[in-house]
Amino acid sequence: MKYLPINSSLFINNRKNFTAKMKPSSLAVFNSNDIYPISADSTMPFQQHRDIFYLSGVDQEESILVLFPDCPKEKHREILFLKETNAHIAVWEGEKLTKEAAFKTSGIKTVYWLQDMEKIMFELMTQCDTVYINTNEHYRANVETETREDRYTKWLKDKYPAHSVAKSAPILQRLRSVKNPIEIDLIQQACNITEKGFRRVLNFVKPGVWEYEIEAELMHEFLRNRSKGFAYTPIIASGNNANVLHYIENNKQCKAGDLILFDTAAEYANYASDLSRTIPVSGRYSDRQKAVYNAVLRVKNEATKVLTPGTIWADYHVEVGKIMTSELLGLGLLDKADVQNENPDWPAYKKYFMHGTSHHMGLDTHDYGILTEPMQANMVFTVEPGIYIPEEGFGIRLEDDVVIQKTGEPLNLMKNIPIEAEEIEDLMNS
Ligand SMILES: [Mn+2]
């Protein structure tokens, strides 16, 4: 891992919050992700499952966390099963968590090697009635592969068919959506690394550069600041590529007079940041580009003010829709008749702004959170309106990450990342 050690009190506290929501006489299990094979002996880089990370800080494959708060044996109330290591294995397979290092990371005292898992699980399962299993209930999830967690769940239900099962997902959705100060600090660090990348790009872009050259500049800055890279697949979209919402080819040349839409941000310690900015290839926006730019910026600033405790996500989107509609009227992109005759299920503004304005952000870029429940202080949201005009050859999106406060406006974790059109022009021309 490139990131600095995280205070284990974060994970200790997260487990305390999780176990407080469990039923009596129950146990919960969480698995690492698999390392996905490519071909022959090559593999994809490892990405830890965010739930076991959230509850333990363990960032290693083939790990299992068991929580059993009512266990009669005190030492079995929290257990980690890890891949065996020792000085000899370390030489051949690389450094893995020792029992001491696992305790230091997670605060969990009882660590067994994986080969003892079945025997110890038998003892634990005879002592509990309910087992919490971890299914993926994220509203955008679309998973075609069988995960390590899925295989473990099948094994568990097959071997212990008389136990009742309960779901970890709703508990984790609620807990993970509200961030602890340590987490907000880690997200802030991810945002700060993103800022360094963006400033580097402002100095680099000129007519004729290729989108992938910009991607390389960002990656350079992210890696040298202890990030493992992009928090999500980067979008670097010049000209009309910006009007393809999930353009990730990043293989075109940037032409004078065009805009480049960036949706690019760093991760840090598995925490995401999520930034969008739109800059002029030549260092100056045209009057029309600037008019649309400032409209998007006003929508972002107004939308941010609506992110307060008690707001419902769907109502927020209706509110943002009204703000956007008035800006589109001002730009002459909509007229009064378009708005009067609009379909309430697909309002007129959606012709130019067809995606959502905000999503939860944290360990996942599109993080956990139950959207039908009211917003709360310390939830982290993106705010990312856009206006996309293929007929005019450009699209603009502006996105910051903010923390909802108990009272007043949200805290903007990206307040130091240039966003005013004039500031971006000045930096590009200095
Ligand atoms: Mn986003």
GROMACS .gro file of C-alpha atoms and ligand atoms in nm:
model
  431
    1MET     CA    1   0.000   0.000   0.000
    2LYS     CA    2   0.124   0.345  -0.084
    3TYR     CA    3  -0.096   0.529   0.167
    4LEU     CA    4   0.014   0.610   0.521
    5PRO     CA    5  -0.128   0.401   0.810
    6ILE     CA    6  -0.485   0.492   0.913
    7ASN     CA    7  -0.571   0.531   1.282
    8SER     CA    8  -0.731   0.197   1.380
    9SER     CA    9  -0.990   0.381   1.591
   10LEU     CA   10  -1.180   0.436   1.263
   11PHE     CA   11  -1.227   0.061   1.210
   12ILE     CA   12  -1.286  -0.013   1.581
   13ASN     CA   13  -1.561   0.248   1.582
   14ASN     CA   14  -1.713   0.120   1.256
   15ARG     CA   15  -1.737  -0.234   1.401
   16LYS     CA   16  -1.895  -0.099   1.718
   17ASN     CA   17  -2.161   0.079   1.511
   18PHE     CA   18  -2.224  -0.229   1.298
   19THR     CA   19  -2.254  -0.480   1.584
   20ALA     CA   20  -2.492  -0.243   1.770
   21LYS     CA   21  -2.740  -0.301   1.485
   22MET     CA   22  -2.715  -0.684   1.486
   23LYS     CA   23  -2.986  -0.914   1.626
   24PRO     CA   24  -2.915  -1.118   1.942
   25SER     CA   25  -2.721  -1.444   1.893
   26SER     CA   26  -2.600  -1.354   1.547
   27LEU     CA   27  -2.275  -1.350   1.358
   28ALA     CA   28  -2.169  -1.152   1.050
   29VAL     CA   29  -1.914  -1.250   0.784
   30PHE     CA   30  -1.725  -1.031   0.533
   31ASN     CA   31  -1.485  -1.143   0.259
   32SER     CA   32  -1.211  -0.983   0.055
   33ASN     CA   33  -1.252  -0.951  -0.318
   34ASP     CA   34  -1.095  -1.201  -0.552
   35ILE     CA   35  -0.793  -1.115  -0.757
   36TYR     CA   36  -0.936  -1.139  -1.105
   37PRO     CA   37  -0.736  -1.343  -1.360
   38ILE     CA   38  -0.651  -1.203  -1.703
   39SER     CA   39  -0.489  -1.502  -1.874
   40ALA     CA   40  -0.205  -1.745  -1.808
   41ASP     CA   41  -0.060  -1.632  -1.475
   42SER     CA   42  -0.138  -1.260  -1.504
   43THR     CA   43  -0.400  -1.090  -1.291
   44MET     CA   44  -0.582  -0.759  -1.256
   45PRO     CA   45  -0.455  -0.531  -0.978
   46PHE     CA   46  -0.620  -0.612  -0.646
   47GLN     CA   47  -0.904  -0.391  -0.522
   48GLN     CA   48  -1.023  -0.464  -0.172
   49HIS     CA   49  -1.396  -0.502  -0.107
   50ARG     CA   50  -1.494  -0.177   0.059
   51ASP     CA   51  -1.703  -0.340   0.334
   52ILE     CA   52  -1.429  -0.557   0.489
   53PHE     CA   53  -1.197  -0.257   0.452
   54TYR     CA   54  -1.449  -0.028   0.626
   55LEU     CA   55  -1.482  -0.270   0.918
   56SER     CA   56  -1.117  -0.375   0.957
   57GLY     CA   57  -0.873  -0.172   0.744
   58VAL     CA   58  -0.743  -0.502   0.606
   59ASP     CA   59  -0.638  -0.433   0.246
   60GLN     CA   60  -0.534  -0.784   0.148
   61GLU     CA   61  -0.683  -1.067  -0.059
   62GLU     CA   62  -0.820  -1.392   0.090
   63SER     CA   63  -0.919  -1.231   0.420
   64ILE     CA   64  -1.235  -1.300   0.621
   65LEU     CA   65  -1.377  -1.090   0.904
   66VAL     CA   66  -1.623  -1.245   1.153
   67LEU     CA   67  -1.818  -1.034   1.403
   68PHE     CA   68  -2.003  -1.220   1.681
   69PRO     CA   69  -2.082  -0.969   1.956
   70ASP     CA   70  -2.271  -1.218   2.181
   71CYS     CA   71  -2.013  -1.496   2.155
   72PRO     CA   72  -1.966  -1.667   2.492
   73LYS     CA   73  -1.588  -1.674   2.431
   74GLU     CA   74  -1.478  -1.312   2.449
   75LYS     CA   75  -1.182  -1.367   2.219
   76HIS     CA   76  -1.416  -1.486   1.944
   77ARG     CA   77  -1.627  -1.169   1.931
   78GLU     CA   78  -1.406  -1.032   1.651
   79ILE     CA   79  -1.193  -1.261   1.436
   80LEU     CA   80  -0.979  -1.216   1.128
   81PHE     CA   81  -0.882  -1.511   0.911
   82LEU     CA   82  -0.580  -1.428   0.697
   83LYS     CA   83  -0.349  -1.598   0.450
   84GLU     CA   84  -0.062  -1.750   0.646
   85THR     CA   85   0.267  -1.565   0.641
   86ASN     CA   86   0.605  -1.594   0.811
   87ALA     CA   87   0.961  -1.487   0.734
   88HIS     CA   88   1.008  -1.775   0.487
   89ILE     CA   89   0.677  -1.727   0.301
   90ALA     CA   90   0.744  -1.350   0.285
   91VAL     CA   91   1.062  -1.411   0.084
   92TRP     CA   92   0.873  -1.614  -0.177
   93GLU     CA   93   0.532  -1.447  -0.190
   94GLY     CA   94   0.599  -1.094  -0.073
   95GLU     CA   95   0.502  -0.918   0.245
   96LYS     CA   96   0.159  -1.002   0.389
   97LEU     CA   97  -0.003  -0.905   0.720
   98THR     CA   98   0.142  -1.080   1.022
   99LYS     CA   99  -0.088  -1.130   1.321
  100GLU     CA  100   0.077  -0.831   1.491
  101ALA     CA  101   0.045  -0.609   1.184
  102ALA     CA  102  -0.319  -0.712   1.141
  103PHE     CA  103  -0.387  -0.609   1.501
  104LYS     CA  104  -0.213  -0.277   1.449
  105THR     CA  105  -0.418  -0.209   1.136
  106SER     CA  106  -0.757  -0.324   1.261
  107GLY     CA  107  -0.752  -0.333   1.642
  108ILE     CA  108  -0.860  -0.700   1.622
  109LYS     CA  109  -0.673  -0.920   1.867
  110THR     CA  110  -0.781  -1.263   1.741
  111VAL     CA  111  -0.618  -1.350   1.411
  112TYR     CA  112  -0.615  -1.705   1.272
  113TRP     CA  113  -0.468  -1.839   0.952
  114LEU     CA  114  -0.714  -1.929   0.684
  115GLN     CA  115  -0.656  -2.306   0.712
  116ASP     CA  116  -0.826  -2.302   1.055
  117MET     CA  117  -1.136  -2.122   0.929
  118GLU     CA  118  -1.369  -2.423   0.877
  119LYS     CA  119  -1.298  -2.572   1.220
  120ILE     CA  120  -1.343  -2.242   1.404
  121MET     CA  121  -1.651  -2.147   1.201
  122PHE     CA  122  -1.808  -2.480   1.308
  123GLU     CA  123  -1.764  -2.386   1.672
  124LEU     CA  124  -1.901  -2.033   1.613
  125MET     CA  125  -2.200  -2.149   1.409
  126THR     CA  126  -2.307  -2.393   1.684
  127GLN     CA  127  -2.317  -2.091   1.919
  128CYS     CA  128  -2.538  -1.859   1.708
  129ASP     CA  129  -2.882  -1.868   1.545
  130THR     CA  130  -2.855  -1.606   1.273
  131VAL     CA  131  -2.583  -1.532   1.022
  132TYR     CA  132  -2.555  -1.195   0.848
  133ILE     CA  133  -2.453  -1.228   0.487
  134ASN     CA  134  -2.330  -0.947   0.267
  135THR     CA  135  -2.517  -0.907  -0.060
  136ASN     CA  136  -2.471  -0.613  -0.297
  137GLU     CA  137  -2.781  -0.390  -0.283
  138HIS     CA  138  -2.634  -0.074  -0.434
  139TYR     CA  139  -2.891   0.100  -0.656
  140ARG     CA  140  -2.651   0.108  -0.952
  141ALA     CA  141  -2.493  -0.237  -0.904
  142ASN     CA  142  -2.489  -0.469  -1.205
  143VAL     CA  143  -2.260  -0.761  -1.127
  144GLU     CA  144  -2.219  -1.056  -1.364
  145THR     CA  145  -1.935  -1.239  -1.188
  146GLU     CA  146  -1.961  -1.456  -0.877
  147THR     CA  147  -1.765  -1.286  -0.603
  148ARG     CA  148  -1.566  -1.448  -0.325
  149GLU     CA  149  -1.842  -1.329  -0.091
  150ASP     CA  150  -2.106  -1.507  -0.304
  151ARG     CA  151  -1.911  -1.835  -0.295
  152TYR     CA  152  -1.865  -1.809   0.079
  153THR     CA  153  -2.238  -1.741   0.129
  154LYS     CA  154  -2.327  -2.049  -0.079
  155TRP     CA  155  -2.088  -2.262   0.123
  156LEU     CA  156  -2.221  -2.129   0.452
  157LYS     CA  157  -2.590  -2.177   0.363
  158ASP     CA  158  -2.521  -2.524   0.231
  159LYS     CA  159  -2.325  -2.634   0.536
  160TYR     CA  160  -2.555  -2.467   0.794
  161PRO     CA  161  -2.906  -2.482   0.644
  162ALA     CA  162  -3.085  -2.450   0.980
  163HIS     CA  163  -2.954  -2.099   1.055
  164SER     CA  164  -3.162  -1.799   0.971
  165VAL     CA  165  -3.000  -1.535   0.756
  166ALA     CA  166  -3.005  -1.157   0.785
  167LYS     CA  167  -2.876  -0.881   0.558
  168SER     CA  168  -2.568  -0.670   0.628
  169ALA     CA  169  -2.637  -0.442   0.331
  170PRO     CA  170  -2.897  -0.207   0.487
  171ILE     CA  171  -2.684  -0.160   0.801
  172LEU     CA  172  -2.374  -0.082   0.593
  173GLN     CA  173  -2.566   0.144   0.355
  174ARG     CA  174  -2.674   0.359   0.649
  175LEU     CA  175  -2.342   0.354   0.835
  176ARG     CA  176  -2.115   0.413   0.538
  177SER     CA  177  -2.322   0.705   0.408
  178VAL     CA  178  -2.246   0.915   0.717
  179LYS     CA  179  -1.874   0.986   0.741
  180ASN     CA  180  -1.650   0.992   1.048
  181PRO     CA  181  -1.398   1.281   1.079
  182ILE     CA  182  -1.110   1.044   0.992
  183GLU     CA  183  -1.291   0.950   0.670
  184ILE     CA  184  -1.360   1.313   0.580
  185ASP     CA  185  -0.991   1.379   0.627
  186LEU     CA  186  -0.901   1.089   0.394
  187ILE     CA  187  -1.147   1.214   0.130
  188GLN     CA  188  -0.997   1.562   0.169
  189GLN     CA  189  -0.654   1.410   0.101
  190ALA     CA  190  -0.789   1.246  -0.215
  191CYS     CA  191  -0.932   1.587  -0.320
  192ASN     CA  192  -0.597   1.756  -0.252
  193ILE     CA  193  -0.416   1.506  -0.475
  194THR     CA  194  -0.680   1.566  -0.744
  195GLU     CA  195  -0.612   1.940  -0.713
  196LYS     CA  196  -0.240   1.886  -0.779
  197GLY     CA  197  -0.324   1.686  -1.090
  198PHE     CA  198  -0.564   1.949  -1.218
  199ARG     CA  199  -0.316   2.234  -1.167
  200ARG     CA  200  -0.051   2.034  -1.351
  201VAL     CA  201  -0.290   1.989  -1.642
  202LEU     CA  202  -0.366   2.363  -1.658
  203ASN     CA  203   0.005   2.416  -1.726
  204PHE     CA  204   0.020   2.137  -1.981
  205VAL     CA  205  -0.279   2.178  -2.212
  206LYS     CA  206  -0.230   2.354  -2.544
  207PRO     CA  207  -0.369   2.301  -2.894
  208GLY     CA  208  -0.251   1.969  -3.040
  209VAL     CA  209  -0.212   1.771  -2.716
  210TRP     CA  210  -0.377   1.430  -2.708
  211GLU     CA  211  -0.632   1.334  -2.446
  212TYR     CA  212  -0.418   1.040  -2.332
  213GLU     CA  213  -0.120   1.269  -2.278
  214ILE     CA  214  -0.335   1.461  -2.030
  215GLU     CA  215  -0.433   1.131  -1.866
  216ALA     CA  216  -0.063   1.051  -1.824
  217GLU     CA  217   0.003   1.390  -1.659
  218LEU     CA  218  -0.272   1.325  -1.406
  219MET     CA  219  -0.153   0.971  -1.332
  220HIS     CA  220   0.201   1.100  -1.278
  221GLU     CA  221   0.082   1.350  -1.019
  222PHE     CA  222  -0.150   1.101  -0.846
  223LEU     CA  223   0.113   0.828  -0.807
  224ARG     CA  224   0.382   1.058  -0.672
  225ASN     CA  225   0.136   1.163  -0.399
  226ARG     CA  226   0.068   0.812  -0.262
  227SER     CA  227  -0.252   0.753  -0.457
  228LYS     CA  228  -0.276   0.426  -0.647
  229GLY     CA  229  -0.439   0.618  -0.931
  230PHE     CA  230  -0.778   0.724  -1.060
  231ALA     CA  231  -1.077   0.672  -0.830
  232TYR     CA  232  -1.279   0.573  -1.140
  233THR     CA  233  -1.217   0.541  -1.513
  234PRO     CA  234  -1.111   0.891  -1.624
  235ILE     CA  235  -1.308   1.089  -1.879
  236ILE     CA  236  -1.097   1.337  -2.079
  237ALA     CA  237  -1.330   1.453  -2.351
  238SER     CA  238  -1.241   1.729  -2.595
  239GLY     CA  239  -1.494   1.893  -2.827
  240ASN     CA  240  -1.800   1.684  -2.900
  241ASN     CA  241  -1.660   1.386  -2.707
  242ALA     CA  242  -1.794   1.569  -2.400
  243ASN     CA  243  -2.144   1.493  -2.524
  244VAL     CA  244  -2.081   1.120  -2.490
  245LEU     CA  245  -2.141   1.099  -2.116
  246HIS     CA  246  -1.923   0.796  -2.050
  247TYR     CA  247  -1.650   0.869  -2.304
  248ILE     CA  248  -1.340   0.688  -2.171
  249GLU     CA  249  -1.140   0.631  -2.489
  250ASN     CA  250  -0.932   0.946  -2.428
  251ASN     CA  251  -0.762   0.898  -2.763
  252LYS     CA  252  -0.838   1.217  -2.961
  253GLN     CA  253  -0.631   1.525  -3.030
  254CYS     CA  254  -0.741   1.851  -2.863
  255LYS     CA  255  -0.812   2.124  -3.117
  256ALA     CA  256  -0.778   2.502  -3.077
  257GLY     CA  257  -1.109   2.661  -2.983
  258ASP     CA  258  -1.253   2.341  -2.833
  259LEU     CA  259  -1.326   2.276  -2.468
  260ILE     CA  260  -1.204   1.972  -2.275
  261LEU     CA  261  -1.435   1.817  -2.019
  262PHE     CA  262  -1.244   1.637  -1.743
  263ASP     CA  263  -1.416   1.395  -1.509
  264THR     CA  264  -1.099   1.275  -1.341
  265ALA     CA  265  -0.998   1.233  -0.978
  266ALA     CA  266  -0.760   1.049  -0.750
  267GLU     CA  267  -0.827   0.787  -0.486
  268TYR     CA  268  -0.639   0.786  -0.158
  269ALA     CA  269  -0.639   0.493   0.085
  270ASN     CA  270  -0.937   0.349  -0.107
  271TYR     CA  271  -1.135   0.671  -0.058
  272ALA     CA  272  -1.257   0.842  -0.375
  273SER     CA  273  -1.270   1.198  -0.488
  274ASP     CA  274  -1.478   1.296  -0.791
  275LEU     CA  275  -1.400   1.609  -0.991
  276SER     CA  276  -1.529   1.759  -1.315
  277ARG     CA  277  -1.390   2.071  -1.479
  278THR     CA  278  -1.416   2.205  -1.832
  279ILE     CA  279  -1.124   2.407  -1.972
  280PRO     CA  280  -1.049   2.576  -2.306
  281VAL     CA  281  -0.779   2.408  -2.520
  282SER     CA  282  -0.646   2.750  -2.627
  283GLY     CA  283  -0.656   2.903  -2.280
  284ARG     CA  284  -0.957   3.131  -2.348
  285TYR     CA  285  -1.330   3.053  -2.352
  286SER     CA  286  -1.536   3.206  -2.634
  287ASP     CA  287  -1.819   3.436  -2.522
  288ARG     CA  288  -2.076   3.165  -2.588
  289GLN     CA  289  -1.871   2.898  -2.409
  290LYS     CA  290  -1.829   3.132  -2.113
  291ALA     CA  291  -2.202   3.211  -2.099
  292VAL     CA  292  -2.289   2.840  -2.081
  293TYR     CA  293  -2.001   2.780  -1.838
  294ASN     CA  294  -2.126   3.046  -1.598
  295ALA     CA  295  -2.480   2.908  -1.620
  296VAL     CA  296  -2.354   2.563  -1.515
  297LEU     CA  297  -2.152   2.722  -1.234
  298ARG     CA  298  -2.457   2.910  -1.103
  299VAL     CA  299  -2.661   2.588  -1.105
  300LYS     CA  300  -2.383   2.413  -0.912
  301ASN     CA  301  -2.365   2.689  -0.653
  302GLU     CA  302  -2.744   2.706  -0.610
  303ALA     CA  303  -2.783   2.327  -0.599
  304THR     CA  304  -2.517   2.302  -0.327
  305LYS     CA  305  -2.727   2.520  -0.097
  306VAL     CA  306  -3.012   2.266  -0.112
  307LEU     CA  307  -2.790   1.990   0.033
  308THR     CA  308  -2.897   2.024   0.396
  309PRO     CA  309  -3.009   1.777   0.665
  310GLY     CA  310  -3.365   1.658   0.602
  311THR     CA  311  -3.361   1.702   0.223
  312ILE     CA  312  -3.484   1.402   0.022
  313TRP     CA  313  -3.266   1.317  -0.279
  314ALA     CA  314  -3.558   1.304  -0.527
  315ASP     CA  315  -3.699   1.641  -0.410
  316TYR     CA  316  -3.352   1.791  -0.443
  317HIS     CA  317  -3.342   1.683  -0.806
  318VAL     CA  318  -3.678   1.848  -0.874
  319GLU     CA  319  -3.541   2.169  -0.722
  320VAL     CA  320  -3.221   2.154  -0.933
  321GLY     CA  321  -3.436   2.090  -1.240
  322LYS     CA  322  -3.613   2.424  -1.183
  323ILE     CA  323  -3.282   2.609  -1.144
  324MET     CA  324  -3.147   2.448  -1.460
  325THR     CA  325  -3.466   2.522  -1.655
  326SER     CA  326  -3.434   2.893  -1.579
  327GLU     CA  327  -3.069   2.895  -1.693
  328LEU     CA  328  -3.154   2.713  -2.017
  329LEU     CA  329  -3.426   2.971  -2.087
  330GLY     CA  330  -3.167   3.245  -2.031
  331LEU     CA  331  -2.927   3.081  -2.277
  332GLY     CA  332  -3.199   3.051  -2.540
  333LEU     CA  333  -3.167   2.673  -2.545
  334LEU     CA  334  -3.529   2.634  -2.427
  335ASP     CA  335  -3.824   2.862  -2.486
  336LYS     CA  336  -4.139   2.911  -2.277
  337ALA     CA  337  -4.342   2.674  -2.495
  338ASP     CA  338  -4.088   2.392  -2.440
  339VAL     CA  339  -4.137   2.430  -2.065
  340GLN     CA  340  -4.518   2.473  -2.077
  341ASN     CA  341  -4.559   2.159  -2.289
  342GLU     CA  342  -4.299   1.949  -2.107
  343ASN     CA  343  -4.355   1.587  -2.006
  344PRO     CA  344  -4.339   1.580  -1.623
  345ASP     CA  345  -4.160   1.241  -1.640
  346TRP     CA  346  -3.890   1.381  -1.870
  347PRO     CA  347  -3.885   1.761  -1.823
  348ALA     CA  348  -3.762   1.985  -2.105
  349TYR     CA  349  -3.428   2.060  -1.932
  350LYS     CA  350  -3.327   1.695  -1.967
  351LYS     CA  351  -3.257   1.753  -2.336
  352TYR     CA  352  -2.939   1.935  -2.226
  353PHE     CA  353  -2.886   1.790  -1.876
  354MET     CA  354  -2.979   1.423  -1.874
  355HIS     CA  355  -2.796   1.285  -1.570
  356GLY     CA  356  -2.836   1.318  -1.193
  357THR     CA  357  -2.687   1.611  -1.003
  358SER     CA  358  -2.552   1.433  -0.695
  359HIS     CA  359  -2.451   1.096  -0.558
  360HIS     CA  360  -2.304   0.981  -0.229
  361MET     CA  361  -1.924   0.953  -0.237
  362GLY     CA  362  -1.675   0.778  -0.010
  363LEU     CA  363  -1.509   0.436  -0.026
  364ASP     CA  364  -1.697   0.389  -0.351
  365THR     CA  365  -1.718   0.675  -0.600
  366HIS     CA  366  -2.093   0.609  -0.618
  367ASP     CA  367  -2.107   0.532  -0.250
  368TYR     CA  368  -2.364   0.364  -0.027
  369GLY     CA  369  -2.666   0.559   0.091
  370ILE     CA  370  -3.040   0.496   0.101
  371LEU     CA  371  -3.180   0.760  -0.131
  372THR     CA  372  -3.532   0.753   0.007
  373GLU     CA  373  -3.412   0.856   0.354
  374PRO     CA  374  -3.345   1.222   0.447
  375MET     CA  375  -2.995   1.367   0.409
  376GLN     CA  376  -2.789   1.395   0.728
  377ALA     CA  377  -2.489   1.595   0.847
  378ASN     CA  378  -2.154   1.441   0.746
  379MET     CA  379  -2.287   1.274   0.435
  380VAL     CA  380  -2.057   1.346   0.139
  381PHE     CA  381  -2.218   1.423  -0.196
  382THR     CA  382  -2.095   1.531  -0.537
  383VAL     CA  383  -2.266   1.828  -0.705
  384GLU     CA  384  -2.227   1.796  -1.081
  385PRO     CA  385  -2.463   1.976  -1.315
  386GLY     CA  386  -2.381   1.994  -1.685
  387ILE     CA  387  -2.508   2.137  -2.010
  388TYR     CA  388  -2.440   1.933  -2.325
  389ILE     CA  389  -2.490   2.092  -2.667
  390PRO     CA  390  -2.381   1.860  -2.951
  391GLU     CA  391  -2.506   2.117  -3.210
  392GLU     CA  392  -2.250   2.365  -3.076
  393GLY     CA  393  -1.968   2.113  -3.040
  394PHE     CA  394  -1.915   2.128  -2.666
  395GLY     CA  395  -2.042   2.005  -2.331
  396ILE     CA  396  -1.972   2.151  -1.987
  397ARG     CA  397  -1.982   1.977  -1.650
  398LEU     CA  398  -1.858   2.119  -1.321
  399GLU     CA  399  -1.834   1.897  -1.013
  400ASP     CA  400  -1.722   1.941  -0.655
  401ASP     CA  401  -1.746   1.713  -0.350
  402VAL     CA  402  -1.917   1.854  -0.042
  403VAL     CA  403  -1.992   1.751   0.317
  404ILE     CA  404  -2.339   1.827   0.457
  405GLN     CA  405  -2.320   2.035   0.775
  406LYS     CA  406  -2.560   2.043   1.071
  407THR     CA  407  -2.655   2.399   0.977
  408GLY     CA  408  -2.572   2.626   0.687
  409GLU     CA  409  -2.413   2.548   0.354
  410PRO     CA  410  -2.216   2.228   0.293
  411LEU     CA  411  -1.839   2.228   0.331
  412ASN     CA  412  -1.677   2.219  -0.015
  413LEU     CA  413  -1.377   1.980  -0.007
  414MET     CA  414  -1.271   2.117  -0.349
  415LYS     CA  415  -1.290   2.486  -0.267
  416ASN     CA  416  -0.920   2.526  -0.356
  417ILE     CA  417  -0.955   2.376  -0.703
  418PRO     CA  418  -0.993   2.660  -0.957
  419ILE     CA  419  -1.342   2.684  -1.102
  420GLU     CA  420  -1.408   3.050  -1.198
  421ALA     CA  421  -1.363   3.085  -1.577
  422GLU     CA  422  -1.130   3.387  -1.538
  423GLU     CA  423  -0.910   3.208  -1.284
  424ILE     CA  424  -0.872   2.909  -1.517
  425GLU     CA  425  -0.783   3.142  -1.808
  426ASP     CA  426  -0.528   3.328  -1.594
  427LEU     CA  427  -0.363   3.004  -1.480
  428MET     CA  428  -0.352   2.865  -1.833
  429ASN     CA  429  -0.190   3.185  -1.965
  430SER     CA  430   0.057   3.245  -1.682
  431MN      MN  431  -1.964   1.212  -0.999
   0.00000   0.00000   0.00000
